[in-house]
Coordinates of C-alpha atoms in Angstrom, one line a residue:
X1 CA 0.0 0.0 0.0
X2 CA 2.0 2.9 -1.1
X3 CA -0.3 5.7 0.9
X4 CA 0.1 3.7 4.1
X5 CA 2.9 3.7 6.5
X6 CA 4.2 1.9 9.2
X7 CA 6.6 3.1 12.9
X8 CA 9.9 1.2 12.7
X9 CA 11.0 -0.3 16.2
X10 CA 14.0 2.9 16.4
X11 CA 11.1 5.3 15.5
X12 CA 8.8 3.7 17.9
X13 CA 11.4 4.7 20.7
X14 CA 12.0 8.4 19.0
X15 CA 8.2 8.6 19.0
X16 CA 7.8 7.0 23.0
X17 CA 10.7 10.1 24.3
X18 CA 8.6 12.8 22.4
X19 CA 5.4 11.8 24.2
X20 CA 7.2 11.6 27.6
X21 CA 8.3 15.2 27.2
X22 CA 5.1 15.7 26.9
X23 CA 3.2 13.3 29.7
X24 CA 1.1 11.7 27.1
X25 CA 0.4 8.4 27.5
X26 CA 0.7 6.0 24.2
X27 CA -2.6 5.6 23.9
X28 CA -5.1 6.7 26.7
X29 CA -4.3 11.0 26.3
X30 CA -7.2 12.0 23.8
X31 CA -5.8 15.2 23.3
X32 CA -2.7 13.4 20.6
X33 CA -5.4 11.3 18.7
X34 CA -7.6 14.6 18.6
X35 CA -4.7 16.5 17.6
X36 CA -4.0 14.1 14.6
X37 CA -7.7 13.8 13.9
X38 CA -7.8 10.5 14.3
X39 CA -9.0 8.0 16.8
X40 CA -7.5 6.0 19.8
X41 CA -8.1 2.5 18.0
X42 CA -5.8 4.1 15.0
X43 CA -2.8 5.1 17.4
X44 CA -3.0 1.8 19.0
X45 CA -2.3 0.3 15.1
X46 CA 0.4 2.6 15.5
X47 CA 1.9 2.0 18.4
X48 CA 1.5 -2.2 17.0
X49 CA 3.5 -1.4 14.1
X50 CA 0.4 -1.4 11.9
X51 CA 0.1 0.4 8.5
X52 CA -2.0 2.8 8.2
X53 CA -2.8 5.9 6.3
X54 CA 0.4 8.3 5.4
X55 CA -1.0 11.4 6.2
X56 CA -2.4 10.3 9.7
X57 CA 0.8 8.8 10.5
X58 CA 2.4 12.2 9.6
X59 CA -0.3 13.8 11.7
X60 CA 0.6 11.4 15.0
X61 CA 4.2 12.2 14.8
X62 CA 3.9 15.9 14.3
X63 CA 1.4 15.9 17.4
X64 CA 4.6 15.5 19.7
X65 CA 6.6 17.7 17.6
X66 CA 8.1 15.3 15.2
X67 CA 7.9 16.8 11.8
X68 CA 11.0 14.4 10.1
X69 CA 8.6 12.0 10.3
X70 CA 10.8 9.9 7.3
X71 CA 13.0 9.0 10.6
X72 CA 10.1 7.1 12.2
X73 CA 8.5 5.3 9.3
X74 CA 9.6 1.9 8.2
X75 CA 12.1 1.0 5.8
X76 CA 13.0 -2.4 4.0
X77 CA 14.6 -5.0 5.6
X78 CA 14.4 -3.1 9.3
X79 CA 14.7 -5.1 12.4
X80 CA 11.6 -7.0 13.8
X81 CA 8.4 -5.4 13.9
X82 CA 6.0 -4.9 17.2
X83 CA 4.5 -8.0 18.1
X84 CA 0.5 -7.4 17.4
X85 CA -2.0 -9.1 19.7
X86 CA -5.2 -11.3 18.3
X87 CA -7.2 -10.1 20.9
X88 CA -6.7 -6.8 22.4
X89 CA -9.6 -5.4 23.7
X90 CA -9.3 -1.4 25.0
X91 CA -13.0 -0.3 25.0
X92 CA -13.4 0.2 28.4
X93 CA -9.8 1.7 29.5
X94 CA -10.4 5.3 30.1
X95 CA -8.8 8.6 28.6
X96 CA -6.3 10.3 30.9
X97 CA -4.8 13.7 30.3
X98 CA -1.7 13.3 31.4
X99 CA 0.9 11.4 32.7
X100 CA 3.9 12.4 34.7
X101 CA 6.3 10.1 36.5
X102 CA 6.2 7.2 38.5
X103 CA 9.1 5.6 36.4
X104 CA 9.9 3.7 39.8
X105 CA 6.6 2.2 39.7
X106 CA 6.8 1.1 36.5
X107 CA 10.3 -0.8 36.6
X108 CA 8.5 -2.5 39.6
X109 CA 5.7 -3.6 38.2
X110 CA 7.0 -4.0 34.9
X111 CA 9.4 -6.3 36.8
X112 CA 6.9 -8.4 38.7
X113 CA 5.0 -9.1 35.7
X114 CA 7.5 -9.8 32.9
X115 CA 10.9 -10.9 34.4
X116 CA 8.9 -12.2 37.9
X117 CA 6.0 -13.9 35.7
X118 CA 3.7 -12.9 38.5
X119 CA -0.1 -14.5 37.8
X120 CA -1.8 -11.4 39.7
X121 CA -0.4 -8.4 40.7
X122 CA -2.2 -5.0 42.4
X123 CA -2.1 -1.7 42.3
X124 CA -3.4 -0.1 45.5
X125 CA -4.2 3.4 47.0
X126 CA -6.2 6.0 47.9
X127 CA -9.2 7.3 45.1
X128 CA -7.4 9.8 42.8
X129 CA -4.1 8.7 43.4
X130 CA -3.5 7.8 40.1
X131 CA -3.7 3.7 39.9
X132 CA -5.7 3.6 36.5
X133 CA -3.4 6.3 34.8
X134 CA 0.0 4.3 36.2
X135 CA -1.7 1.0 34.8
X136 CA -2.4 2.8 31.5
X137 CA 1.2 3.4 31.4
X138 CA 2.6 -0.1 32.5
X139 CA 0.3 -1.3 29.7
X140 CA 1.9 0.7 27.1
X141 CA 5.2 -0.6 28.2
X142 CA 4.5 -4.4 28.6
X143 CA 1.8 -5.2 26.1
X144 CA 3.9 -6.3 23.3
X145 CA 5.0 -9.2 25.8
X146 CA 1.5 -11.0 25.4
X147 CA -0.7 -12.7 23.1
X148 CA -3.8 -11.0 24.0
X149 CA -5.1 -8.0 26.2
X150 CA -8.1 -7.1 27.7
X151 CA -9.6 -4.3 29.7
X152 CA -12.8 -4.2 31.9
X153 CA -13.8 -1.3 34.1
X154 CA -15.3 -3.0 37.2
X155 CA -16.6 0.9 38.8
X156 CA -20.3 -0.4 37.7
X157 CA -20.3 -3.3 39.8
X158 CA -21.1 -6.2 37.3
X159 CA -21.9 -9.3 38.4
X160 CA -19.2 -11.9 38.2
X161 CA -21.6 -13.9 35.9
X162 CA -21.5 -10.9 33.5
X163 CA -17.8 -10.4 33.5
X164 CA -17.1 -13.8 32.5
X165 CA -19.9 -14.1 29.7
X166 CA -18.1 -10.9 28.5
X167 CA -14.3 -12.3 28.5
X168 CA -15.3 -15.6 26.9
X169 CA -17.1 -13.6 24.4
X170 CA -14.4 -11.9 23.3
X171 CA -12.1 -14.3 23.2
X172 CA -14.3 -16.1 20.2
X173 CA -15.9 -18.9 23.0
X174 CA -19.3 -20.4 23.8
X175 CA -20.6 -18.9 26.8
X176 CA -21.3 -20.8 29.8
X177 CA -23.9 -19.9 32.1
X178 CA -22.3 -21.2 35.3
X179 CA -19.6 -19.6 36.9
X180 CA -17.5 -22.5 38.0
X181 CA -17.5 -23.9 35.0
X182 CA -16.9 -20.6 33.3
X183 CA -13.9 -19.9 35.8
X184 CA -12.4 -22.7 34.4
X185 CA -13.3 -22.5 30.1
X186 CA -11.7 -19.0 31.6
X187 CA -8.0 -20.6 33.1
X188 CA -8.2 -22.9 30.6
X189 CA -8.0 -19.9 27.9
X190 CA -5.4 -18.6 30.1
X191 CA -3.3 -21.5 30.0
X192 CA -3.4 -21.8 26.3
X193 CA -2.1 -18.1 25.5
X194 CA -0.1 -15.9 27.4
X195 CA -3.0 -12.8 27.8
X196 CA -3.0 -9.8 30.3
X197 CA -6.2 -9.2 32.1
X198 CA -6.5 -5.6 33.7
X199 CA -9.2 -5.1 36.0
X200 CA -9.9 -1.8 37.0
X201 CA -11.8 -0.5 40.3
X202 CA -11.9 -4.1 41.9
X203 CA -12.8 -2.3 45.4
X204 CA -16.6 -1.5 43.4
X205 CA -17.3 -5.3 43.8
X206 CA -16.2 -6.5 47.1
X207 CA -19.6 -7.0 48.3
X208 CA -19.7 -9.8 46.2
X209 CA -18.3 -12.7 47.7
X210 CA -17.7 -14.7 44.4
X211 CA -15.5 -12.4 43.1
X212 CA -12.9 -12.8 45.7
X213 CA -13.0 -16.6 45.2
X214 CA -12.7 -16.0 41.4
X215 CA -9.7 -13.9 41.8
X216 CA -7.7 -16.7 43.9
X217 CA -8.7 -19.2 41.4
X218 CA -7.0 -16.9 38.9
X219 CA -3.8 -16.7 41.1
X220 CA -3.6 -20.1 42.1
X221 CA -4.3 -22.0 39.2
X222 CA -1.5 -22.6 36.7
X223 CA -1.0 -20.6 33.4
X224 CA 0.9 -18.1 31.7
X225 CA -1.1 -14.9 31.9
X226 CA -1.2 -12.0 34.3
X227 CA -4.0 -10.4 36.0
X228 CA -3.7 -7.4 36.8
X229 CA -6.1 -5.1 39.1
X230 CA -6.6 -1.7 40.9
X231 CA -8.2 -1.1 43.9
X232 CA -8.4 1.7 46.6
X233 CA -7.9 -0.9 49.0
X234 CA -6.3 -3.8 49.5
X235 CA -7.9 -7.3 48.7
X236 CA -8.0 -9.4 52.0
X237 CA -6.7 -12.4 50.0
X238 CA -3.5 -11.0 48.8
X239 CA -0.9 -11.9 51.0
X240 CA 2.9 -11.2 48.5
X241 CA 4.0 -14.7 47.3
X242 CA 6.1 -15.5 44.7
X243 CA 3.4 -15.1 42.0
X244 CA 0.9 -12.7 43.7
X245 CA 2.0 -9.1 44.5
X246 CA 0.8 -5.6 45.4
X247 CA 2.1 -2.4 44.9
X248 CA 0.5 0.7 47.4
X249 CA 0.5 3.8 45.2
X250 CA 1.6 7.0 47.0
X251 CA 1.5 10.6 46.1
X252 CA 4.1 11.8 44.1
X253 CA 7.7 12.8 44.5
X254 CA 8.8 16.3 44.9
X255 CA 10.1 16.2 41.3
X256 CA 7.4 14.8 39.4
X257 CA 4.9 16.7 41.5
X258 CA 6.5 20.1 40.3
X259 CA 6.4 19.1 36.5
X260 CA 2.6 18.0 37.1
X261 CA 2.5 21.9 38.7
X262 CA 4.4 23.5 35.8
X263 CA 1.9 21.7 33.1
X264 CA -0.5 24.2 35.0
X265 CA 1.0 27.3 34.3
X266 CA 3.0 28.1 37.4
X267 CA 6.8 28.7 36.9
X268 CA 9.6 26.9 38.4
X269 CA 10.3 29.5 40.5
X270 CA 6.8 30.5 42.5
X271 CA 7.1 30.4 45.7
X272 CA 5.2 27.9 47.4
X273 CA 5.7 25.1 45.6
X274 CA 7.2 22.8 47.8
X275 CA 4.5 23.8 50.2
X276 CA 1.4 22.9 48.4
X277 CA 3.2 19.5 47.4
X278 CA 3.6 18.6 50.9
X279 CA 0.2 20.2 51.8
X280 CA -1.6 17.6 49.6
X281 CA 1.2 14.8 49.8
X282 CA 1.9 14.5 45.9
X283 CA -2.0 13.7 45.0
X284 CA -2.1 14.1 41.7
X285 CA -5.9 14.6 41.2
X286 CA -5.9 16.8 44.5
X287 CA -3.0 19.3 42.7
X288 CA -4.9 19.1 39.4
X289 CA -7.9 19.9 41.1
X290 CA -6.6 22.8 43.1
X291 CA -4.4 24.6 40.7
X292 CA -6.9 26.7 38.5
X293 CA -8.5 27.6 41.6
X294 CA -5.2 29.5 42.6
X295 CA -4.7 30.8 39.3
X296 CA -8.0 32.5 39.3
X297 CA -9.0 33.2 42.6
X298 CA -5.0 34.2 44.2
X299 CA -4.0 35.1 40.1
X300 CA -1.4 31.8 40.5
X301 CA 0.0 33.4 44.0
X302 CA 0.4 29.5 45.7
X303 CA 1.9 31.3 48.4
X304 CA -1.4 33.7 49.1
X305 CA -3.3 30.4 49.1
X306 CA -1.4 29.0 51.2
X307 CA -1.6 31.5 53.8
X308 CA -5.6 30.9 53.9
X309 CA -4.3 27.8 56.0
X310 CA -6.8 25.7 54.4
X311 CA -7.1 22.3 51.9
X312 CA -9.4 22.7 48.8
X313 CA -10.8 19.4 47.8
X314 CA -13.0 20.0 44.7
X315 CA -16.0 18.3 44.0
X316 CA -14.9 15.4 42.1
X317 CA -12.4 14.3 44.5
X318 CA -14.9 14.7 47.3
X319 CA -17.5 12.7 45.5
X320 CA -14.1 9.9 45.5
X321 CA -13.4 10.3 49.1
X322 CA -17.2 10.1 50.2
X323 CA -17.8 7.2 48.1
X324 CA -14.6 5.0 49.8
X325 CA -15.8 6.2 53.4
X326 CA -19.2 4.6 52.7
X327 CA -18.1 1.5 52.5
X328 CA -16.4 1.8 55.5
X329 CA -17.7 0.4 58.7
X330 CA -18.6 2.2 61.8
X331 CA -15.7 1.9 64.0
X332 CA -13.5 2.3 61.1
X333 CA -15.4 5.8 61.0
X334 CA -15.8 6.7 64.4
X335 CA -11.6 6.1 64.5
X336 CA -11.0 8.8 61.2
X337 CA -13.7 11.2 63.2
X338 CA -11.2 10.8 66.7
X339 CA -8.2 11.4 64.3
X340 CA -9.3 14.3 62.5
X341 CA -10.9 15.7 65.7
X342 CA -7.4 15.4 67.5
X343 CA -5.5 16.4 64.6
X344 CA -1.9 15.3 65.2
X345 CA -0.6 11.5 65.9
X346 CA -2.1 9.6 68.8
X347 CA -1.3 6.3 69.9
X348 CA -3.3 3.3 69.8
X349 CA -3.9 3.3 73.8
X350 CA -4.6 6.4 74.2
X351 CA -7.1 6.3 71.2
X352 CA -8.8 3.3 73.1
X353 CA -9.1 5.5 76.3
X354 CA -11.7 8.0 74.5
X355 CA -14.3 5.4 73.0
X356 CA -17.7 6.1 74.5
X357 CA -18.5 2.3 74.3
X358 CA -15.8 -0.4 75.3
X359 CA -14.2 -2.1 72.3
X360 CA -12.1 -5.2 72.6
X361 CA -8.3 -4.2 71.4
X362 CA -7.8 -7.1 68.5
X363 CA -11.5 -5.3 66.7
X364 CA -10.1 -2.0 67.1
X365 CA -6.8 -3.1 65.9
X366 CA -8.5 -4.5 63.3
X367 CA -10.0 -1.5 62.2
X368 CA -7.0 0.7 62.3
X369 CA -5.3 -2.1 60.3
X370 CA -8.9 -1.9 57.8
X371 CA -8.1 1.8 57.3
X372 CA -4.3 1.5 56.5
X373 CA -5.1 -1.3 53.9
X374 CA -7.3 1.5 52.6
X375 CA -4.3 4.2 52.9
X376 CA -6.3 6.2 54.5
X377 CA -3.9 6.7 57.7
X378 CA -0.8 8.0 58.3
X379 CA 1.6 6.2 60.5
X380 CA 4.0 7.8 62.5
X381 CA 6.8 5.7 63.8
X382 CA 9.3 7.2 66.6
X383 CA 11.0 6.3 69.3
X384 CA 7.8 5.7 71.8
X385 CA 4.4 4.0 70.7
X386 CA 3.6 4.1 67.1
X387 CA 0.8 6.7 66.1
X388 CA -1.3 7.4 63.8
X389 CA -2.8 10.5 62.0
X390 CA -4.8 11.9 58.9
X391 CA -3.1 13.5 55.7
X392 CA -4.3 16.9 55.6
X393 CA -6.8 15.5 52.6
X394 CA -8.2 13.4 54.3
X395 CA -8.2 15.5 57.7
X396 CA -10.3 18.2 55.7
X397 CA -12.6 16.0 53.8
X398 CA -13.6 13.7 57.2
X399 CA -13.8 17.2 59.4
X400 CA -16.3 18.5 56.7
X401 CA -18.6 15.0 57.1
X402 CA -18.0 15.3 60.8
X403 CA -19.7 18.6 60.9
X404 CA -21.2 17.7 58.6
X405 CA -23.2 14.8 60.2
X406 CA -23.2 17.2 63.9
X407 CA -25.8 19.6 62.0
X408 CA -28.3 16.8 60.8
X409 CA -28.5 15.1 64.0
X410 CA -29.0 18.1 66.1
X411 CA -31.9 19.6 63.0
X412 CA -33.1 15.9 63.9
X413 CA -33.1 16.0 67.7
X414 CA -34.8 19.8 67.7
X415 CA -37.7 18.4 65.2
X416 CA -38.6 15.2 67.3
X417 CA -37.7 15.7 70.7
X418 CA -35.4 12.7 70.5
X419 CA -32.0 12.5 71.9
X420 CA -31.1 9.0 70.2
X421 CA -30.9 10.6 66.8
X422 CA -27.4 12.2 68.3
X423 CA -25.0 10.0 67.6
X424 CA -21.4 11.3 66.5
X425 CA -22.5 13.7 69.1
X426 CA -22.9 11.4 71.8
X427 CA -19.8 8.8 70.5
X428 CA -17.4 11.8 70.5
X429 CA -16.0 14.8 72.1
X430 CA -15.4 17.7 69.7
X431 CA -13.4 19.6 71.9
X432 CA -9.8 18.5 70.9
X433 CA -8.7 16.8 74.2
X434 CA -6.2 18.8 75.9
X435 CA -7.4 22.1 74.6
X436 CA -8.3 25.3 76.8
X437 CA -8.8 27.3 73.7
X438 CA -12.2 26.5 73.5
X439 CA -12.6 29.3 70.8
X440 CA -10.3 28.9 68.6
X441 CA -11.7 24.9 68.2
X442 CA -12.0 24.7 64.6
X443 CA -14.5 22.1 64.7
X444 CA -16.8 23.9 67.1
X445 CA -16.4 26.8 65.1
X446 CA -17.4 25.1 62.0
X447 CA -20.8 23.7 63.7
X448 CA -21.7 26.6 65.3
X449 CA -21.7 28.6 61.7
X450 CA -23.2 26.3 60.0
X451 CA -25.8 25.7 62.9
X452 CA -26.1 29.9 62.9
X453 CA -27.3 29.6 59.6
X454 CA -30.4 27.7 60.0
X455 CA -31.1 28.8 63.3
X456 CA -29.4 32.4 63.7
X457 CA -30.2 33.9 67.2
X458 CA -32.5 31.2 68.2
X459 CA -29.7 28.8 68.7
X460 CA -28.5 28.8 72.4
X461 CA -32.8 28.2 72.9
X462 CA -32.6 25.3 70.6
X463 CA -29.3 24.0 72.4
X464 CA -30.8 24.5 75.6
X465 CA -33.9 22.7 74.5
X466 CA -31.6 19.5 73.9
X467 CA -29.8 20.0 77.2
X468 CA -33.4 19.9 78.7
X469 CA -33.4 16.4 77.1
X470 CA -30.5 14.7 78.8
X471 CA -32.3 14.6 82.3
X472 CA -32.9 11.4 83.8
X473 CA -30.5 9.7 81.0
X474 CA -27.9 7.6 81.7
X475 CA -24.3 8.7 81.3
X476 CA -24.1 6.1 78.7
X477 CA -27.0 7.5 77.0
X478 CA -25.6 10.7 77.2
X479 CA -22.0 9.8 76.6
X480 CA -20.4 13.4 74.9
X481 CA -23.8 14.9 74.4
X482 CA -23.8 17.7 76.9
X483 CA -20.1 18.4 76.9
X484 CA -20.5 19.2 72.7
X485 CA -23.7 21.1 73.3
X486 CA -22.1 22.9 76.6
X487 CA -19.3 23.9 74.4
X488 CA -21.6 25.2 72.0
X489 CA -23.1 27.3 74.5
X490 CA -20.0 28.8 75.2
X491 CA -19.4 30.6 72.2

């Protein structure tokens, strides 16, 4: 086909430098196939080693700034082309925008699945860390080391009976309707080619038990494939073996976190940066998120924003966080409510000292051990007890639900009388223990505004009304009740 061109493996690698100038992924950034006016199936052709038309290949190159794009295209007799899969099956990876980093990450995983031959391997972390963007990149680099590849974004909660009609569909066999026997057509199929299975947002269907069985019987079983899955938390199966690996996702390093930052307009010499990277611990979404907001609101001045001496979340990242602390249970959320009410490391002991109701050490161990496999702690080691604490993300996204909460139940408990709708308010003590500054409490401060604004200067009547309440109660009935509302009062 003389109007038709193909990438030669040395332009392939001129092409793959250009785009990490850039941050583009190879194929998940919409903006380079949009660029070229072309679509993401024909860059993937591309990045295959596929022909295909001369002045769309021209276009792809010259979207990274290549515009010798003779030095990429193929020539007779050149080494070995890119291996092409059979089945490779991308309609449910996302887009991302960009990419920046995490080369670490990559050599490790790239290591665990290629040279390590690992038959399941995880990427962990908090929601917006960036797991499906890093496992859009690792694919890019590893895909031309298997026979097939498919994607499926597990967010929507299928059931596991619709997942595996939908693999053995693609992959040209008779569906079964029974999930053992599926699970096994499935390893079978496994076994015969070497494929790699991504399966993204695997936290979405924990509350389905068969999924967890399904996912041993993929890493137990014998065969040449790799399944690899994301998840905000970590699966209670996985324990590292020599073929079954995870791989916790943290924010990013100072580095890559200021190139993310200078994508966004701000120059390498704003003051501040540092700052608002350690403010939001490298979260990529949470820096994304937060940087127009400087640049319109503080006209890119990070260090005026700074000096408001608060953490912006945004919307979408909120929606993230709210959805993951949902699914947690309630002592895992009465223990983020203690942590982001004391606001700097406590201990494990002296955490146990302030729960209202008695809770056995090993099941409050076992939440605090829940909520790191979640990353949603910090843990401070020194030279006494170990301690634990909330990233500031967290901190401001769990004090907002805490108030949050606070207001509802005491709207509830002026409307009916009732003191057992109060329950954060009865399970724990807003005051920060330890602290005479009763004023300056920021989570007092927080309720009583928002509480001002629905009942303005009828509130210390409505709290006294409550007050009036707690008579004849027990003090376990009562448990923090009249200490938050006498602090209240106070203002």
């Amino acid at each position: 086909m003389s109007n038709s061109l193909k990438a030669s493996t040395a332009g392939l690698v001129i092409v793959d430098k250009a785009r990490q100038r850039l941050g583009w992924t190879k194929t998940s950034t919409a903006r380079w196939w949009q660029d070229a006016h072309t679509s993401r199936a024909t860059l993937r052709r591309f990045w295959q080693g596929d022909r295909i038309q001369q002045e769309i290949f021209i276009a792809i190159c010259q979207a990274v700034g290549i515009h010798n794009w003779e030095t990429i295209a193929d020539i007779p007799n050149a080494d070995a082309e890119a291996i092409s899969t059979p089945y490779f099956d991308w309609d449910e990876a996302p887009d991302v925008e960009s990419f920046y980093g995490r080369s670490r990450e990559l050599a490790q995983l790239e290591q665990l699945i290629i040279a390590d031959a690992c038959k399941l391997v995880a990427i962990v972390g908090i929601g917006g860390i960036g797991k499906t963007a890093l496992a859009l990149a690792l694919v890019d680099h590893v895909q031309s080391k298997f026979e097939g590849l498919i994607w499926r974004n597990l967010q929507t909660a299928p059931y596991l009976s619709s997942l595996l009609e939908s693999l053995l569909n693609i992959l040209g066999e008779t569906v079964i309707d029974n999930i053992p026997q599926a699970t096994t057509k499935l390893i079978h199929l496994l076994q015969q080619r070497r494929y790699l299975l991504i399966l993204d947002g695997v936290e979405a269907v924990f509350s389905q038990p068969e999924y967890s069985q399904f996912l041993q019987q993929l890493s137990n079983n014998r065969h040449h494939s790799c399944v690899l899955i994301t998840s905000r938390e970590q699966p209670k199966f996985i324990n590292d073996t020599n073929t079954v690996r995870s791989l916790t996702l943290k924010g990013l390093p100072k580095t890559e976190a200021l190139e993310l930052l200078k994508s966004r307009g701000f120059p390498d010499k704003e003051l501040g940066l540092s700052a608002l990277i350690q403010l939001y611990r490298g979260h990529p979404l949470a820096l994304k998120l937060v940087s127009p907001l400087i640049q319109s609101v503080f006209a890119g001045n990070i260090a005026a924003f700074l000096r408001q001496n608060t953490v912006v979340i945004g919307d979408r990242l909120r929606a993230i966080l709210k959805q993951q602390f949902e699914q947690l249970v309630d002592l895992e959320q009465d223990i983020l409510y203690w942590l982001a009410i004391w606001q700097e490391p406590i201990s494990f002991a002296r955490l146990q000292t302030h729960l209202v109701i008695s809770v056995d050490p090993a099941t409050l161990l076992e939440g605090i051990i829940a909520l790191e496999r979640r990353s949603l702690l910090e843990k401070w080691v020194g030279s006494g007890d170990t301690s634990f604490t909330l990233q500031p993300l967290v901190m401001k996204f769990v004090t907002d639900e805490l108030v949050e909460k606070a207001t509802q139940e005491i709207q509830q408990v002026v409307e009916s009388g009732d003191i057992r709708y109060c329950k954060i308010l009865r399970t724990h003590w807003l005051l920060r223990p330890g602290s005479d500054d009763i004023v300056g409490d920021r989570i007092l401060s927080q309720l009583r505004e928002k509480l001002w604004r629905v009942y303005g200067a009828t509130l210390p009547q409505k709290l006294e009304q409550i007050l009036l309440l707690l008579k004849d109660k027990t003090p376990l009935a009562i448990g923090y009740i009249g200490c938050n509302l006498a602090s209240l009062s106070l203002y």
